[in-house]
XYZ file of C-alpha atoms in Angstrom:
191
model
C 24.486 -22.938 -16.951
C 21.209 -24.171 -16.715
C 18.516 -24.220 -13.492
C 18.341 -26.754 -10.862
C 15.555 -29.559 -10.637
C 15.477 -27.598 -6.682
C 15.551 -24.082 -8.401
C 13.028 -24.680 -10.931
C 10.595 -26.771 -8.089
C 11.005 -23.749 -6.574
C 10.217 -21.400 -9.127
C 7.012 -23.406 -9.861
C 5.909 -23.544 -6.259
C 5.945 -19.410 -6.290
C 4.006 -19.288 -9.198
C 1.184 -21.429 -8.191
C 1.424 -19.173 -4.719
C 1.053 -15.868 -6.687
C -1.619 -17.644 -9.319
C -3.518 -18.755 -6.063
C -3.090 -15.640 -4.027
C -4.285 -13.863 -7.474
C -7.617 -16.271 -7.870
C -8.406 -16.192 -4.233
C -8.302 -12.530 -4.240
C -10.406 -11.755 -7.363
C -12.732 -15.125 -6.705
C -12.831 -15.691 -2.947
C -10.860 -18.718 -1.033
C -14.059 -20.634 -0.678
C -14.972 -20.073 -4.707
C -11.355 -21.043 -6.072
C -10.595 -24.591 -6.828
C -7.527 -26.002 -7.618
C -8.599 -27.206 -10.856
C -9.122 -23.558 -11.433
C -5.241 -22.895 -10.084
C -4.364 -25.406 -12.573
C -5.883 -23.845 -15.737
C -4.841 -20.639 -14.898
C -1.426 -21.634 -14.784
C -1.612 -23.911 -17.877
C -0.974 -26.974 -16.116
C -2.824 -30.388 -15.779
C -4.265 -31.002 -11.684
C -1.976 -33.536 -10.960
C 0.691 -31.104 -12.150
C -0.558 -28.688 -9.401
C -1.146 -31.951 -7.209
C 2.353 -32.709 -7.103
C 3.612 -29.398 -5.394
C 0.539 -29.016 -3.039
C -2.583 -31.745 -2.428
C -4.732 -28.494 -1.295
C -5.528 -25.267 -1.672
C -5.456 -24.630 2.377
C -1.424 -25.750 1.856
C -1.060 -23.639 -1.226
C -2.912 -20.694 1.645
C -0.342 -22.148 4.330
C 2.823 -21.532 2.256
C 1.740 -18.607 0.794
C 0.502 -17.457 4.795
C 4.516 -18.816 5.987
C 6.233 -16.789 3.202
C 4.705 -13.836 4.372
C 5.472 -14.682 8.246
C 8.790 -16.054 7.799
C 10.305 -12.745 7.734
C 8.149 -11.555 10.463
C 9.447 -13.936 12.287
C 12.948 -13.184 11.485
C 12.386 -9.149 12.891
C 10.900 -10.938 16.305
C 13.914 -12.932 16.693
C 15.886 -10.087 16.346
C 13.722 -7.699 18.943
C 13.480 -10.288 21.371
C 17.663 -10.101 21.150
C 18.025 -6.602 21.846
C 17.412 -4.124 24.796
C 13.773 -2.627 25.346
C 14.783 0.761 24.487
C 12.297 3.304 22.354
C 14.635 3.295 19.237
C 14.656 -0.271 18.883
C 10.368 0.065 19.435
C 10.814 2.444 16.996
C 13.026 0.185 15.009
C 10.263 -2.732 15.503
C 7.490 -0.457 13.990
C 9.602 0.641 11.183
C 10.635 -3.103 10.238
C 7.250 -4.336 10.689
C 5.699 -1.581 8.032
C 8.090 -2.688 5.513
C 7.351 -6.659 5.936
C 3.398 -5.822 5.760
C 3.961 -4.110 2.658
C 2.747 -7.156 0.809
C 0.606 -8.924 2.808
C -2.870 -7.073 2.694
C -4.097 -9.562 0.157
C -2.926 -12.386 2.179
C -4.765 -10.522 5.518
C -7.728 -10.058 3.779
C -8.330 -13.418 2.498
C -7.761 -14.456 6.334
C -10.396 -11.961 7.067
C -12.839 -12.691 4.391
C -12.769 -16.002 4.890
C -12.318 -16.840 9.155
C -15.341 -19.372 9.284
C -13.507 -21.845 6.457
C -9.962 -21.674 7.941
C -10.881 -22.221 11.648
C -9.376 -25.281 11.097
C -5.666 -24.155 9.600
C -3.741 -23.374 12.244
C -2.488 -19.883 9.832
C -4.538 -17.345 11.703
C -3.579 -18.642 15.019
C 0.575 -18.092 13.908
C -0.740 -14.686 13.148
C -2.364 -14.034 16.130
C 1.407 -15.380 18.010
C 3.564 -13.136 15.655
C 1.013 -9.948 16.556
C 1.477 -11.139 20.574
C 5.079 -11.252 20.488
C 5.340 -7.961 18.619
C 3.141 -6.129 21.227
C 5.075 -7.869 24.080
C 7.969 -6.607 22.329
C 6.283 -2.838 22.015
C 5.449 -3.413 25.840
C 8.710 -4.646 27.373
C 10.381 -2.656 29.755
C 9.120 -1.246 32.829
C 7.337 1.737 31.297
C 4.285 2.818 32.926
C 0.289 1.803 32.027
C -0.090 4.665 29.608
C 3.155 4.401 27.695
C 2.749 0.815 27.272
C -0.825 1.582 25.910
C 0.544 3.726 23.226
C 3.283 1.067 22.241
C 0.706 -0.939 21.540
C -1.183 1.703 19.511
C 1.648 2.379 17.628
C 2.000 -1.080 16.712
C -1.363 -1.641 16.169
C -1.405 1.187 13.734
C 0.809 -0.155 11.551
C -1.016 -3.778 11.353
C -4.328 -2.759 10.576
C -3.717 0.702 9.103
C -2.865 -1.549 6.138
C -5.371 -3.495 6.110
C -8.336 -0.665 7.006
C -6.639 1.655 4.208
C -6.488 -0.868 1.672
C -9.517 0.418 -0.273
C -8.826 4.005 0.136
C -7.827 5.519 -3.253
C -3.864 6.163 -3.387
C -0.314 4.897 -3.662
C -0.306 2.075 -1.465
C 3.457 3.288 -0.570
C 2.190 6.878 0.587
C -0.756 4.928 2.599
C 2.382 2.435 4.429
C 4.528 5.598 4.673
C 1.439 7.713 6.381
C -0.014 4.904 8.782
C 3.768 4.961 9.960
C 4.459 8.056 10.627
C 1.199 8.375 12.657
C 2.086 5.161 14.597
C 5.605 6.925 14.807
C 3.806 9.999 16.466
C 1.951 7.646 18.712
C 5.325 6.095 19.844
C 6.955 9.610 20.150
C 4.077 10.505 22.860
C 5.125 7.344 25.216
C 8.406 8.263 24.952
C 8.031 11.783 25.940
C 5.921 11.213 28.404
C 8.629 9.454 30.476
């Protein structure tokens, strides 16, 4: 049984994400050019041209494949009660969808002056609202909703900050979460 025309379109359009996501890492999102996509993938520019006319949409899928799922875990908190072990649920989610998205964070970093126009860090600035209104909801006092946010904020950039310390990147998720976890434990007790 062989692949679909939809399966294999597909298939291409991930490579030519991870080929991108690869060059604009190692090169820089400003120093990448999608004639150099092309030839790293083996395949002629209007090859490339037909699955994405830029490299800011090739950024934008790559930037919606990472928040699609983020998306997906705010849905779900915004559905259920404001109670510390779904917070605690949030932050635990959250770590596990950031697990691949440093690169993709950094080359939004790296490169804010260029993509001021793309509307991709301003959906990442909305996902990281609605995660900290989550973290905040309820009718918790000043402090406790300051450490919510901690705790959440822990977990975003503690992956990015921690990217170029030496180690396992697993250990480094595992340990920014269990210190946002401990940050989230000290709102709760202090009820």
């Amino acid at each position: 049984m062989g692949s679909t025309p939809h399966t294999r379109r597909s298939d291409t359009r991930e490579r030519i994400q991870r080929t991108a996501l690869d060059l604009f890492v190692t090169r820089g999102y400003e120093k990448t050019s999608l004639r150099e996509i092309a030839e790293q993938l083996g395949v002629t520019k209007a090859a490339l041209y037909y699955h994405f006319k830029t490299k800011e949409d090739i950024l934008r899928a790559i930037s919606d494949h990472v928040g699609g799922p983020v998306d997906e875990l705010i849905d779900w908190g915004e559905a259920q009660p404001p109670t510390p072990e779904v917070k605690r649920e949030l932050l635990c989610r959250y770590s596990e969808k950031l697990r691949g998205a440093v690169p993709v964070f950094r080359i939004l970093q790296e490169n804010q002056a260029s993509l001021r126009t793309l509307d991709i860090g301003g959906r990442l600035r909305e996902r990281v609202t609605r995660l900290s209104r989550l973290m905040r909801a309820g009718d918790e006092a000043l402090d406790a909703q300051v450490r919510f946010s901690s705790a959440l904020f822990t977990v975003h950039f503690g992956a990015l900050v921690l990217d170029d310390v030496v180690g396992d990147p697993e250990e480094k998720r595992l340990a920014t979460l269990d210190v946002a976890l401990e940050v989230l434990g000290t709102a709760v007790a202090g009820r």
